[in-house]
Structure formats: structure tokens, C-alpha cells
Coordinates of C-alpha atoms and ligand atoms in Angstrom, one line a residue:
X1 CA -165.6 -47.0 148.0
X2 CA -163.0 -44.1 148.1
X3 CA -160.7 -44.0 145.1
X4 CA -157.4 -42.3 145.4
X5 CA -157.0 -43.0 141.9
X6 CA -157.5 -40.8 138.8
X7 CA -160.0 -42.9 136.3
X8 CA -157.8 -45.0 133.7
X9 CA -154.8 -44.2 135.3
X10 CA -151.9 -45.9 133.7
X11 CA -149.4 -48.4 135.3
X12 CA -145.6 -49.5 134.5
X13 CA -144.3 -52.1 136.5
X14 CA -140.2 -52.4 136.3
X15 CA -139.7 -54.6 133.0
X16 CA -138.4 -58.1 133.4
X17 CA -135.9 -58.5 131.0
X18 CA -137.0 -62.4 129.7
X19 CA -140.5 -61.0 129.0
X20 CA -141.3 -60.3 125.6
X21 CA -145.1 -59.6 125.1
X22 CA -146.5 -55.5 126.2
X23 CA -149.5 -55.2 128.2
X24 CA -151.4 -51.9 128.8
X25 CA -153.7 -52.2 131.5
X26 CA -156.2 -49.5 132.6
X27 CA -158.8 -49.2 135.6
X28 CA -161.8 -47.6 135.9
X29 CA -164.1 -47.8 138.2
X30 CA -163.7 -48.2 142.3
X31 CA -160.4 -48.5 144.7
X32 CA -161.3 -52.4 144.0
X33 CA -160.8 -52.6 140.8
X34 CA -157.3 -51.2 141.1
X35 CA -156.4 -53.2 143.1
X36 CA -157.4 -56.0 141.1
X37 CA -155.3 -54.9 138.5
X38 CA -152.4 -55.5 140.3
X39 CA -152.8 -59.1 141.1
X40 CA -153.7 -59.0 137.1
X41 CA -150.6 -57.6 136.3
X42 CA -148.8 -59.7 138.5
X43 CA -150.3 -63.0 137.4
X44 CA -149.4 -61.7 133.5
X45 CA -146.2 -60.9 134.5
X46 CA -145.2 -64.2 135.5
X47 CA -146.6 -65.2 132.0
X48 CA -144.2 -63.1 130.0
X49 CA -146.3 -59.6 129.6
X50 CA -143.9 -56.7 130.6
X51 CA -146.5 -53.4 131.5
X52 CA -146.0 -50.2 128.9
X53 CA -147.7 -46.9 128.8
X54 CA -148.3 -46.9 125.2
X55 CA -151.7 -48.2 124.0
X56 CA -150.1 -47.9 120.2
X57 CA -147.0 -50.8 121.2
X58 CA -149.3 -52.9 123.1
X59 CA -150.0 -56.7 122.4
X60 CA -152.4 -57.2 124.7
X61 CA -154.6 -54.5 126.5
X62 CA -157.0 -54.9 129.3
X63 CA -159.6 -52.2 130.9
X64 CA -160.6 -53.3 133.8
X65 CA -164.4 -51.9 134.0
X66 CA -167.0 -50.5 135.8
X67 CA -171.0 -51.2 135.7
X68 CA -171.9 -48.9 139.3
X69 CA -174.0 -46.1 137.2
X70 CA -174.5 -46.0 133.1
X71 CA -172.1 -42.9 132.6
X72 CA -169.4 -45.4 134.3
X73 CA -170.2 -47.8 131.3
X74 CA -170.4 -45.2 128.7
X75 CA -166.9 -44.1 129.3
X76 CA -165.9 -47.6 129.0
X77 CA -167.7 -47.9 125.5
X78 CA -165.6 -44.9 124.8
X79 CA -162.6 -46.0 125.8
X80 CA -163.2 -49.3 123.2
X81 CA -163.6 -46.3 120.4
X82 CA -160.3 -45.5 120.9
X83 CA -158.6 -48.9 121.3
X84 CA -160.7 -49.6 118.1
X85 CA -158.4 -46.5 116.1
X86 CA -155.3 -47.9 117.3
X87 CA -156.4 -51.5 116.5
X88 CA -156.7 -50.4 112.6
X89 CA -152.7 -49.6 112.6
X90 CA -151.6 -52.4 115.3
X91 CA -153.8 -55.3 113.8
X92 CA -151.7 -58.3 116.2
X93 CA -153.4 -55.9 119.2
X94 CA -155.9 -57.9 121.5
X95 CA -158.0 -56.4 123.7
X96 CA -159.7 -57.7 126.9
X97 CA -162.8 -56.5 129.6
X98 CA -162.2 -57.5 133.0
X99 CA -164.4 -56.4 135.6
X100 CA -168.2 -55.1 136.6
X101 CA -169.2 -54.5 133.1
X102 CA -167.7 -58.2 131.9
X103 CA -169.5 -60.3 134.6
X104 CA -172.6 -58.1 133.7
X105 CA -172.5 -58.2 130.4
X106 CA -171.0 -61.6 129.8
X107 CA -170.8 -62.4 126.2
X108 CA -173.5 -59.9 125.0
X109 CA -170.0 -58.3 125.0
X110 CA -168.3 -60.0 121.9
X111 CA -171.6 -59.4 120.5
X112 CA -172.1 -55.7 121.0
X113 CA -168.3 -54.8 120.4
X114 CA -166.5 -56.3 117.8
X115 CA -162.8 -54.9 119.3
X116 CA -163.2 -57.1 122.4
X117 CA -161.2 -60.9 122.0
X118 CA -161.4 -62.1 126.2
X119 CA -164.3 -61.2 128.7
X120 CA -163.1 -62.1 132.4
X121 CA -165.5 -61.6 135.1
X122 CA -163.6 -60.5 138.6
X123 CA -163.5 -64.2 140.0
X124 CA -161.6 -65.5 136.7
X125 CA -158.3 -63.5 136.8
X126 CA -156.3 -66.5 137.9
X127 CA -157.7 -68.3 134.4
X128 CA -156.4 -65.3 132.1
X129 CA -153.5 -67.3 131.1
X130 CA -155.3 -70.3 129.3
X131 CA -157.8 -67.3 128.0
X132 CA -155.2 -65.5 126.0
X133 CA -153.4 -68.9 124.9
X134 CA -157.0 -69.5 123.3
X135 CA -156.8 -65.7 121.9
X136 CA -153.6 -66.7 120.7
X137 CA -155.3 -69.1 118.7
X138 CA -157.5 -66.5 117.1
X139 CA -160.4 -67.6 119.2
X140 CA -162.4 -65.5 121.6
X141 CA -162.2 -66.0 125.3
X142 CA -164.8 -65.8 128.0
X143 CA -164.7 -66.6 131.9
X144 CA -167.4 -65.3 134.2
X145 CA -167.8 -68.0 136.7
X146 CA -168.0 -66.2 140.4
X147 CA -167.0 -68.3 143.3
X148 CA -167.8 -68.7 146.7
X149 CA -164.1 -68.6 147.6
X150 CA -161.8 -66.7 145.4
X151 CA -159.7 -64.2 147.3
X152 CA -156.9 -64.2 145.9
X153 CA -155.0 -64.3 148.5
X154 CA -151.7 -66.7 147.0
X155 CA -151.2 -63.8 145.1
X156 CA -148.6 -61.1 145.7
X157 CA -150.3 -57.9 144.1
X158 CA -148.0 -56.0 142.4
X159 CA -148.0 -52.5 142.8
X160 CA -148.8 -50.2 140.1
X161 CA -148.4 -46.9 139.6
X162 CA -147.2 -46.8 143.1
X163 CA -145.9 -43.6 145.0
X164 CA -144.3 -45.8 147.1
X165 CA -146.2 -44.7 150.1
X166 CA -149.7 -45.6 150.0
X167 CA -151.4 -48.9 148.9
X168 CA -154.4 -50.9 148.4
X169 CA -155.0 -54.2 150.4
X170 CA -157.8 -56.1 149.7
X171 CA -159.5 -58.0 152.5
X172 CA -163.1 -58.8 151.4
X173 CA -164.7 -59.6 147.9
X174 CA -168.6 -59.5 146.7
X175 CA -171.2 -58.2 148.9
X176 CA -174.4 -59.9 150.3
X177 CA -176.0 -56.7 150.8
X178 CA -178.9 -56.8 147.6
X179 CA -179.5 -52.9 148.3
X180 CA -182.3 -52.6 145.7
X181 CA -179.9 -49.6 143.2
X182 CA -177.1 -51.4 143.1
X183 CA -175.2 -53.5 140.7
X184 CA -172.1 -54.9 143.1
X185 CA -173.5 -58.1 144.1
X186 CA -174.7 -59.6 140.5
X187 CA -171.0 -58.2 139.2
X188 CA -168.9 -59.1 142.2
X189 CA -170.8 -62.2 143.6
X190 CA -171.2 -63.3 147.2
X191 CA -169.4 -62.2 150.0
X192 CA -166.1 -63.8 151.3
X193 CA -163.3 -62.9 153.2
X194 CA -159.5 -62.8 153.1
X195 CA -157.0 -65.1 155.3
X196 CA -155.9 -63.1 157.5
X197 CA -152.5 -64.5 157.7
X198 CA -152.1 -63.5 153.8
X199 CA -153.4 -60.1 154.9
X200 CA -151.1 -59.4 157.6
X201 CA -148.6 -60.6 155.5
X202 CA -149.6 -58.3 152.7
X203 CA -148.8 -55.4 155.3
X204 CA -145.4 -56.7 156.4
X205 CA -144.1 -57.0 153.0
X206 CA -145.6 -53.6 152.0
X207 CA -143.9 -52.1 155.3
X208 CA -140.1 -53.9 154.5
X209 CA -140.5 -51.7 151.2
X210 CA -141.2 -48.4 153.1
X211 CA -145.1 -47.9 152.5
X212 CA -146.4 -46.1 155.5
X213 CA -150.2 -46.5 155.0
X214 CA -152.1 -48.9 153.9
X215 CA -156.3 -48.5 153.2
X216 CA -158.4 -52.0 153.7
X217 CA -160.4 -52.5 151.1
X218 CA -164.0 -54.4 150.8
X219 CA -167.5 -53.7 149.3
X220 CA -168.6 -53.7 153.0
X221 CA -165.5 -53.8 155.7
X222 CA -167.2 -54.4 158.5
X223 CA -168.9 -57.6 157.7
X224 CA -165.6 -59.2 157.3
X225 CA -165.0 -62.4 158.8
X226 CA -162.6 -65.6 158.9
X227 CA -163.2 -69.0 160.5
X228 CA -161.5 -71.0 157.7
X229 CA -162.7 -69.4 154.5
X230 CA -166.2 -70.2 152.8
X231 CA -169.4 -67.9 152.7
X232 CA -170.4 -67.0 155.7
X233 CA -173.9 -68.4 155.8
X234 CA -171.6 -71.3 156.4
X235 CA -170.5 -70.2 159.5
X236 CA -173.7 -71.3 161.2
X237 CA -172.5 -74.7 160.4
X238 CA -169.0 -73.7 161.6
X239 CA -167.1 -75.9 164.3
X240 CA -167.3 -74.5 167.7
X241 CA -163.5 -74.0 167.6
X242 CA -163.9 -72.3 164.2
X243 CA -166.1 -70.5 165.9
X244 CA -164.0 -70.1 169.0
X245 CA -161.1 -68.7 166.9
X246 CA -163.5 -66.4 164.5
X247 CA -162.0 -62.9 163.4
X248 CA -164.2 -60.2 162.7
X249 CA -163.3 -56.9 161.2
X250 CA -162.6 -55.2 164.7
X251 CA -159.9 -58.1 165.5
X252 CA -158.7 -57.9 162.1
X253 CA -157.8 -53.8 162.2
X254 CA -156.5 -54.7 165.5
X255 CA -153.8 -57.5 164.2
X256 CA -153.5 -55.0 161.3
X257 CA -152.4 -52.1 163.9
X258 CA -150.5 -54.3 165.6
X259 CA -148.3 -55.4 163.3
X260 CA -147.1 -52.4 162.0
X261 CA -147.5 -50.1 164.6
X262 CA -145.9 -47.1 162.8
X263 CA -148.1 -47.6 159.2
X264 CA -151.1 -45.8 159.3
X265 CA -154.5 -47.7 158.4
X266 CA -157.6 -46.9 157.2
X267 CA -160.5 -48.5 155.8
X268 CA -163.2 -48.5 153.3
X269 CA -166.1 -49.3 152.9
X270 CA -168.2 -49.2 156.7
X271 CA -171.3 -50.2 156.2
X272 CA -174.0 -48.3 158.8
X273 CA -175.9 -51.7 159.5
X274 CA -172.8 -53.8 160.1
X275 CA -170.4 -51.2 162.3
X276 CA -170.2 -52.2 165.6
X277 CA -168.9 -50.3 168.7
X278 CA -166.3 -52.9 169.1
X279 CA -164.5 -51.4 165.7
X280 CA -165.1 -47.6 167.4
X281 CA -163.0 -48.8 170.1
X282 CA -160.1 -50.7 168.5
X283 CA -159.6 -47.1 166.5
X284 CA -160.1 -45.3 169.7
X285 CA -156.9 -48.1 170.9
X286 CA -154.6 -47.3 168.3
X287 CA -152.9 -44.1 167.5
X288 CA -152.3 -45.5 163.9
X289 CA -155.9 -46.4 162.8
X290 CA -156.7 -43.2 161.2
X291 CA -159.8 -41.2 162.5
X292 CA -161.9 -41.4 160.0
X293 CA -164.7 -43.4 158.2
X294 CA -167.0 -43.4 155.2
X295 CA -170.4 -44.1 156.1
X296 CA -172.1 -44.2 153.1
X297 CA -176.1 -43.1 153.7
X298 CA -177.8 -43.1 150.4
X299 CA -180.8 -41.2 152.0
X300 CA -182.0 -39.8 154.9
X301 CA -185.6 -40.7 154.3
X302 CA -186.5 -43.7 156.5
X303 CA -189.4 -44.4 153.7
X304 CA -186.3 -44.4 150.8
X305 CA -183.7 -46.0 152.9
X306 CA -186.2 -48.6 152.8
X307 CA -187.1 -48.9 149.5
X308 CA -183.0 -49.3 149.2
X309 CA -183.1 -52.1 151.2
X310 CA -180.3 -50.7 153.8
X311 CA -180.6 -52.3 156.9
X312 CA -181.0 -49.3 159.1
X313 CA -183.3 -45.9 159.7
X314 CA -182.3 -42.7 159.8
X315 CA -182.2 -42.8 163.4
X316 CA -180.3 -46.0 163.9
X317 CA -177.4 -43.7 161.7
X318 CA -177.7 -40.5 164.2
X319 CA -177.4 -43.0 167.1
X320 CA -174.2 -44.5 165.5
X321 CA -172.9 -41.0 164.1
X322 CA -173.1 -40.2 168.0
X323 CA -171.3 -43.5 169.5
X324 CA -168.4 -42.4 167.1
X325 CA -168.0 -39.0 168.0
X326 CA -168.6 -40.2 171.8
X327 CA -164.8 -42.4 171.6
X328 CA -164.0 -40.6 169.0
X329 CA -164.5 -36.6 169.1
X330 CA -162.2 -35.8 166.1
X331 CA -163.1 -38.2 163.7
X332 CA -164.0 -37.1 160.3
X333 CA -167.0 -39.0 158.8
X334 CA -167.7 -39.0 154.9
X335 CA -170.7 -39.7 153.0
X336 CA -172.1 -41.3 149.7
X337 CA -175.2 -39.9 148.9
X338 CA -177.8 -40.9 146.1
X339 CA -180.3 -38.4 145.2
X340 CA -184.1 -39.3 142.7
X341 CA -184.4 -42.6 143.3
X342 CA -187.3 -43.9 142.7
X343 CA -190.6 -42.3 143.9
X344 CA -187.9 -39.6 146.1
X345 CA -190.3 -36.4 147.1
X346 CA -189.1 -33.4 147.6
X347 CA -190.3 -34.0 151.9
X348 CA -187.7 -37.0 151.0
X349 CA -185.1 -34.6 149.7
X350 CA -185.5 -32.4 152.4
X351 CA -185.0 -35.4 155.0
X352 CA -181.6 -35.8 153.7
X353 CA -180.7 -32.5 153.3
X354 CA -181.3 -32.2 156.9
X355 CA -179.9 -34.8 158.0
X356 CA -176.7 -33.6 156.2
X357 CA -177.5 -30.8 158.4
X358 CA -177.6 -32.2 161.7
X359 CA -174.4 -33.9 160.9
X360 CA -171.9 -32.0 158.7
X361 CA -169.8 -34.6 157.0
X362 CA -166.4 -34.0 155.9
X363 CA -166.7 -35.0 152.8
X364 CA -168.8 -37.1 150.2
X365 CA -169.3 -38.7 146.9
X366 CA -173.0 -37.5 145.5
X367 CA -174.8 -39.5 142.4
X368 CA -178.1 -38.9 140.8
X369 CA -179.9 -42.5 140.5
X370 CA -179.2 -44.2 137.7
X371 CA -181.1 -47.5 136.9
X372 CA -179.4 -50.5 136.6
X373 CA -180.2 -53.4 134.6
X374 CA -181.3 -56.5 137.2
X375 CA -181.5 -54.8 140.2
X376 CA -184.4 -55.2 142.5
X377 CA -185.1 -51.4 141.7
X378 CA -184.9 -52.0 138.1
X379 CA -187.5 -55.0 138.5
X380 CA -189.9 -53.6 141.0
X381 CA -189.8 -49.6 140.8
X382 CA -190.3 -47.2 137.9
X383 CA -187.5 -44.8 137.5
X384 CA -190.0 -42.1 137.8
X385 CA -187.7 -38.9 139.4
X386 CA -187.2 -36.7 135.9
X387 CA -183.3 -35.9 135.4
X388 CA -184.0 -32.6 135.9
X389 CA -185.1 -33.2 139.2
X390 CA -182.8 -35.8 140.1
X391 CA -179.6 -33.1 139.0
X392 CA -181.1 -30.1 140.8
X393 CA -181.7 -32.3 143.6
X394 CA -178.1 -33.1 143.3
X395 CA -176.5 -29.4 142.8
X396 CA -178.8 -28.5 146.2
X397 CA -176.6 -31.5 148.3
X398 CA -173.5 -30.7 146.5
X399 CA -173.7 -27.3 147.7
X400 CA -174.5 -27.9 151.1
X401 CA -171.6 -30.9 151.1
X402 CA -169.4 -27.8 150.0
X403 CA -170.2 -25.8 153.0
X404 CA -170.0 -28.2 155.0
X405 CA -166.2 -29.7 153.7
X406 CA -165.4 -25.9 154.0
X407 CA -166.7 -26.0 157.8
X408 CA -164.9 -29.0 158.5
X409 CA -161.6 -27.9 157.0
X410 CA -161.8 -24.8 158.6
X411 CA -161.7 -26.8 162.2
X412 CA -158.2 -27.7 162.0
X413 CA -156.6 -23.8 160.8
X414 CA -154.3 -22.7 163.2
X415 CA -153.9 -26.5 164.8
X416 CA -150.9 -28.5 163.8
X417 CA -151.5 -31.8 161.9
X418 CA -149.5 -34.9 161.0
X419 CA -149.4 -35.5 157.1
X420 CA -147.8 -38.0 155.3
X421 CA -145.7 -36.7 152.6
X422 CA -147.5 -38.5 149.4
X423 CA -146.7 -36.5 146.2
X424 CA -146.2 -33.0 144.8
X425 CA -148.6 -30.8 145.0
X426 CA -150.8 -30.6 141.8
X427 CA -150.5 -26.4 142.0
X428 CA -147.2 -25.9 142.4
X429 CA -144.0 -28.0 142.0
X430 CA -142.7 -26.0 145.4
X431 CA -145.4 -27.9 147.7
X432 CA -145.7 -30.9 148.7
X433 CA -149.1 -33.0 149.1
X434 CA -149.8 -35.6 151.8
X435 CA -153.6 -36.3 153.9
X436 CA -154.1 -35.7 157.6
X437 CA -155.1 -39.1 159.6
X438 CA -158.5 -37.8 159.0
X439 CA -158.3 -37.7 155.5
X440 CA -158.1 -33.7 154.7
X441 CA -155.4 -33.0 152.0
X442 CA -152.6 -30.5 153.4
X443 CA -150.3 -28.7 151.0
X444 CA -146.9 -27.0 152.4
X445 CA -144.0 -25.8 150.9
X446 CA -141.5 -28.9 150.3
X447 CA -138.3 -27.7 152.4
X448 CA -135.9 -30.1 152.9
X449 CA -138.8 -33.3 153.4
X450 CA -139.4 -36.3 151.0
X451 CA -142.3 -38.2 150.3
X452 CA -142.5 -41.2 152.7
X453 CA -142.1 -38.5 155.6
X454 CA -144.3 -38.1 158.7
X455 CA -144.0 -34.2 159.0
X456 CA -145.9 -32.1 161.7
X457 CA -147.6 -28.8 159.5
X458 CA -148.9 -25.8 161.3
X459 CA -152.1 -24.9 159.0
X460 CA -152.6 -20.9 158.3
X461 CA -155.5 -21.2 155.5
X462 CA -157.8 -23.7 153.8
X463 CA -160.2 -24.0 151.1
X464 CA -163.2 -26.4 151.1
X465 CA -161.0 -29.5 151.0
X466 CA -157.1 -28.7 151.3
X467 CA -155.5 -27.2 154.4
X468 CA -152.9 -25.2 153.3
X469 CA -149.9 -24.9 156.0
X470 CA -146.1 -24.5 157.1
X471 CA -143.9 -28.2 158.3
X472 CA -142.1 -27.4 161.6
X473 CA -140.1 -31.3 161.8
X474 CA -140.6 -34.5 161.9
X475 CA -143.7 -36.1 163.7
X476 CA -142.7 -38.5 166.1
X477 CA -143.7 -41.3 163.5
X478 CA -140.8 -41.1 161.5
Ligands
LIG1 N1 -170.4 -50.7 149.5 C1 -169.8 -50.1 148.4 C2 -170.7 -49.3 147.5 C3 -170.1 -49.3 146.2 S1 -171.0 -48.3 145.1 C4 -168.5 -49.3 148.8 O1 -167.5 -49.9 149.0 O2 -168.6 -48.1 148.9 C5 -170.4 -46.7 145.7 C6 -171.6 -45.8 145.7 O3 -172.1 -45.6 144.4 C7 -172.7 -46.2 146.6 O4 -172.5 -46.0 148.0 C8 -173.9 -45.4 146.1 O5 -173.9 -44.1 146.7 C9 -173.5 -45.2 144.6 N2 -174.3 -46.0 143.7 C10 -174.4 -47.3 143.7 N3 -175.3 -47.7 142.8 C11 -175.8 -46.6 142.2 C12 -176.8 -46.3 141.2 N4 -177.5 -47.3 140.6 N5 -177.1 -45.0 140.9 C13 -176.4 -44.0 141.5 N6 -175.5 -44.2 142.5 C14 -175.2 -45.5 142.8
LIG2 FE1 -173.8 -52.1 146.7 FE2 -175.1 -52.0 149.0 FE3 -173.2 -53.8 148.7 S1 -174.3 -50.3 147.8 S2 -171.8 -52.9 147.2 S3 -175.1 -53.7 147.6 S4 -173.6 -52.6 150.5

């Protein structure tokens, strides 16, 4: 999932004056898990914790955590290192796991790192308060229990370290997919969707405070669906009417886009196996469902992709890659690519190098395989790629990916785009810093425009992933 987030980015919500106790809170990890944190924050808020910056004043602090690849838990084991330091000047300090890494490693946690007081798995938040009351109490706390229903979808997230613009919404949780690498589904649990109702009005509330775009968020958008809540192997059992009335993720952008017509959408993750042409077409609908989608691939060896357990071939991708440029010729696609997984070849390596070839994405997110306790692949397959191998094999897809951003990017110089004003730029306190509606960062000097602003930008240069530009006015979506 695409993370506009910088890792352990730090969040201050406004302080309510009654509260008394100081909670730093910290995600790493995937878009989820920030937003996660916010319905954390705002469950703790209501319980007297106001947010602060400073790890050295805090009473409580809580990472939330990250199990995807080992280097994502590493930093993690860092990160309790440091709490650890402060802890030995503010001894009433209590510190808490919330996340991938708690559900996964339960209460091997207490017993592996001696800082940690609370373990909450991603299911539990809604428990924290009667955990810390037992902290309080100078016991240790632990909730992992997943559930077949938890959405969380009675709470109002609060928005952290908000720009004001942009935000999270969260409309599916777990994932039923079992792809052999991957950790999601033994830290996250089964897969169940949102209420729509609370989604859409998620989006109305975000649009009466002035955020212009929102991103749907779920392991694996596409297989989202609502007849009444539950796991969907339960649909099958599903009243005809509950059938009947079903909304799958193509209805759900649609009510989304609908709502607010002038807030821009997007969506992550798609899932190759579960996209159907009847979400290609709803985008094609609606001028405010942003052009672009992350199709994660993993491989483009039929024999690997296999071995992954993803639903699909190689072919079956092309044929999809094609229906979307056929309704939708400028849409941007992005990758997520995974390179020595077990018993790779280099004729496997060179199938996904060309098929990075035949299709030129965007952009993508590259990882060399790392093996993860539990999984399939752990259990069955030897992790037999060296590291050596598995990194060069990496650089050589990297480098192509570069190439290939640059040859995208280059497409739109000289062409006007629509960008929504997000921030200043990180070069130069002149510019400004928004995203086309496919997803390309544009930089332009700041004039007399805010952030929150539609602005039409004539592009005159790029680099492999920022446009670099001029604003002539206001797009018509102001
Ligand atoms: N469906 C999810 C996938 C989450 S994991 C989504 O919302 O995007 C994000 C990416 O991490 C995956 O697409 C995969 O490319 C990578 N990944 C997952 N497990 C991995 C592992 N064990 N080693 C290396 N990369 C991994
Ligand atoms: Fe992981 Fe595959 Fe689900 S990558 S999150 S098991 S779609």
C-alpha cells in the first residue's frame, strides 16, 4: 500500500484543555497503520491523553508497528532502544506496541523487550482503555484477539499530522489473500469491510472541513464488499435481498464520487486477481476518481507468481494492463515488485524485467524477499536466492523502474496539469508541492496560491518523478 507518510512521523492533535495525561504516538509501517493511529488517538483522547511531540514529557507512548519484511521490525527494535534511554530519566513513562509486529509477536514481546508494558494487536484498539487502567496498576497488558468484524467504523478518526488537504479513509481490514511471502493476513486477520454509510460519511465530514482528496484505503480494495457486515464467506449464506442490495468496490467509488463530486479520490491497494472492468469504468465516469492505480505484480514469472500464490499469470496482468489503458489511455499504473524469492532464476528475473519492459510503470515500490516467520513460504520453501543475488537483482529493476518513472514523467512536459496544492516544496520554500490526478509530484513557484488550491501548472522540466512547472489560475475545481 502507498504511504504518503514519512516513517515515524509524529502527530499533535489540538490539546483539550480537561486532559491531563501526554501521549506520543508514532507509525511505522503502511498508509494503514496511520490511519489506525488516528482512531487510536481519538479513542485516547476521549480518555484524557492530550498528543505531544516530545518523547521525553510523555506518559504514555505507543509505536504503532510493522512486521511486512525483517528490516521493518529491526527499526522498530530500534526505536524501543531509544524509548529505553528516555525511560531511565522519565521512570512513570509506559510504553505500548500496537500493530503487525504485536499480533505477530504477541507476548513473546514482554518477553523479548523488557521496555514494553501493553501489546495491542490491530483488532483491540477499542480495548486500550481497560489495558492502560491495568498498566496503571503496574501490570502488563496484552490484547491480540482478531475479529471477524471490527472496522471501526463508530469511530471518528482523528486526523493527525494533517495538511488539511489530504486524508486516509479506511474501508477494508485483513486480507484473505494467503500469498505464500506475506505476513498481512496472520497480523491483520480476515477480511471484512466498512459500512458504507460510515464511509460516505467519513468523506462528508472530511469535505465540511475543506479536505479536497481523500485515498481509500484496504489491504486489497477491490474485494471490498457490504451486504450487512460479516466475512464474506458469509455472503454465500446471505439473504437474497442482502444480496440484492450488495456493494462492491466499483459501487462503492461510485457513491464515494458522487458524494463529493469536487474531492478527488483515489485508491489503494488493487489487487490484479480481484479488479474488474466494472471499477475501470466507474473511473472512466467520473472526472474526480484520479487516473491512476497500483497494481502490485510481485513477479513476472508465471512459475513464481505461482509459487506466491497470486491468483493470476502474467498474461492475465497484460490483458488487464490493456483493458485499463483501453477506457483509460492516460492512466498512470504503479508497481510493487519483489525480487529472490525463493528458487527465482535469473530466466525468472529476466521475465519480470521484461515484463516491466513491455509495460513501463510510472512508478513502484521494489523489495528483495525477506522471509517471514509462518508464512506458507517460510514453511514450505527454502530461502535459497543469496542476498547478493537478491540485491543485484534488485539495483537491475530499480534502474529500469528509474527509466522508466523518467519516461513517464517526461509524457506530460509541456502539457498543463491540475495539482492540488498540498505543501511546500521540500527544495525550496518559494515552491509549492501538490500531485497530478495521476499521482506525479509537480513543484511551481508559490505566487499568490494556498494549499487546498486546485491550480492549473504548465510543466517546462522534470526529473524521474517531479514535474517541475509554472501555475497559470485556478482549475475549474476550485
Ligand atoms: N495488498 C497489500 C500488500 C501489502 S505489503 C497492499 O495494500 O499493498 C506491500 C508490499 O510489500 C507487497 O506488495 C510486496 O511487494 C511487499 N512484501 C510483502 N511481503 C514481503 C516479503 N516477505 N518480502 C519482501 N517484500 C514483501
Ligand atoms: Fe499480503 Fe497478498 Fe494480502 S501481499 S496483504 S496477502 S494480497
Amino acid at each position: 500500500m502507498e504511504n504518503p507518510n514519512k516513517q515515524g512521523e509524529l502527530v499533535v492533535l489540538t490539546p483539550k484543555k480537561n486532559n491531563t495525561r501526554k501521549l506520543f504516538i508514532e507509525s511505522y509501517g503502511c498508509a494503514m497503520n496511520f490511519s489506525d493511529s488516528e482512531i487510536v488517538a481519538s479513542i485516547l483522547y476521549k480518555e484524557g491523553f492530550n498528543t505531544t511531540t516530545k518523547l521525553e514529557d510523555a506518559d504514555l507512548v505507543l509505536v504503532n508497528t510493522c512486521s511486512i519484511r525483517d528490516k521493518a521490525e529491526q527499526t522498530i527494535r530500534k526505536r524501543l532502544e531509544k524509548y529505553n534511554a528516555v525511560k531511565k530519566i522519565n521512570t512513570k513513562m509506559k510504553v505500548g506496541v500496537l500493530g503487525c509486529m504485536a499480533e505477530r509477536l504477541k507476548t513473546k514481546f514482554l518477553e523479548e523487550e523488557k521496555i514494553v508494558d501493553l501489546v495491542v494487536g490491530p483488532d483491540a484498539y477499542k480495548d486500550l482503555p481497560n489495558l492502560i487502567a491495568e498498566v496503571d496498576n503496574g501490570k502488563n497488558a496484552v490484547n491480540v484477539v482478531l475479529s471477524k468484524d471490527e472496522t471501526y467504523a463508530d469511530i471518528a478518526p482523528v486526523r493527525l499530522n494533517t495538511n488539511g488537504v489530504t486524508a486516509l479513509v479506511s474501508i477494508t481490514r485483513g486480507c484473505d489473500n494467503m500469498c505464500t511471502f506475506c505476513v498481512v493476513p496472520f497480523t491483520r486477520g480476515r477480511e471484512r469491510s466498512r459500512d458504507p454509510q460510515s464511509i460516505i460519511e467519513e468523506i462528508n465530514t472530511l469535505a465540511n472541513k475543506g479536505y479536497k482528496e481523500i485515498t481509500l484505503l484496504g489491504q486489497n480494495v477491490d474485494s471490498y464488499l457490504w451486504y450487512g457486515g460479516g466475512l464474506k464467506k458469509e455472503f454465500i449464506n446471505a439473504s437474497e435481498i442482502q444480496k440484492a442490495t450488495a456493494i462492491n468496490f466499483s459501487k462503492l467509488l461510485e457513491l464515494c464520487a458522487k458524494a463529493q463530486p469536487k474531492m478527488r479520490i483515489r485508491f489503494s491497494t488493487s489487487n490484479p486477481q480481484d479488479m474488474s472492468l466494472e471499477v475501470i469504468k466507474t473511473m472512466a465516469k467520473h472526472a474526480n476518481i484520479c487516473k491512476h492505480i497500483h497494481l502490485p505484480v510481485q513477479s513476472g514469472s508465471n512459475r513464481i507468481l505461482k509459487e506466491m500464490n497470486r491468483q493470476h499469470t502474467r498474461e492475465e496482468y497484460i490483458a488487464l494492463i490493456k483493458n485499463i489503458k483501453n477506457t483509460l489511455p492516460n492512466c498512470s499504473i504503479s508497481q510493487d515488485i519483489i525480487t529472490g524469492f525463493p528458487t527465482e532464476t535469473e530466466a525468472d528475473h529476466n521475465d519480470t524485467k521484461n515484463l516491466m519492459e513491455s509495460i513501463k510503470y510510472s512508478f513502484g515500490y521494489m523489495y528483495a524477499y525477506s522471509e517471514r516467520p509462518g508464512t506458507l513460504a517460510q514453511r514450505k520453501l527454502k530461502d535459497d536466492i543469496p542476498l547478493a543475488t537478491k540485491k543485484r537483482r534488485l539495483a537491475e529493476i530499480v534502474q529500469i523502474q528509474q527509466e522508466h518513472s523518467l519516461y513517464r514523467t517526461k509524457q506530460f512536459v509541456g502539457k498543463t496539469v491540475e495539482v492540488l496544492i498540498e505543501k511546500t516544496s521540500k527544495k525550496s520554500p518559494d515552491q509549492w508541492s501538490g500531485r497530478s490526478e495521476n499521482n506525479v509530484v509537480v513543484v511551481f513557484p508559490k505566487q499568490h496560491y494556498n494549499i487546498g488550491d486546485f491550480v492549473n501548472v504548465v510543466t517546462t522540466s522534470c526529473t524521474s518523478a517531479t514535474l517541475i512547472g509554472n501555475a497559470i489560475g485556478y482549475s475549474s475545481n476550485n
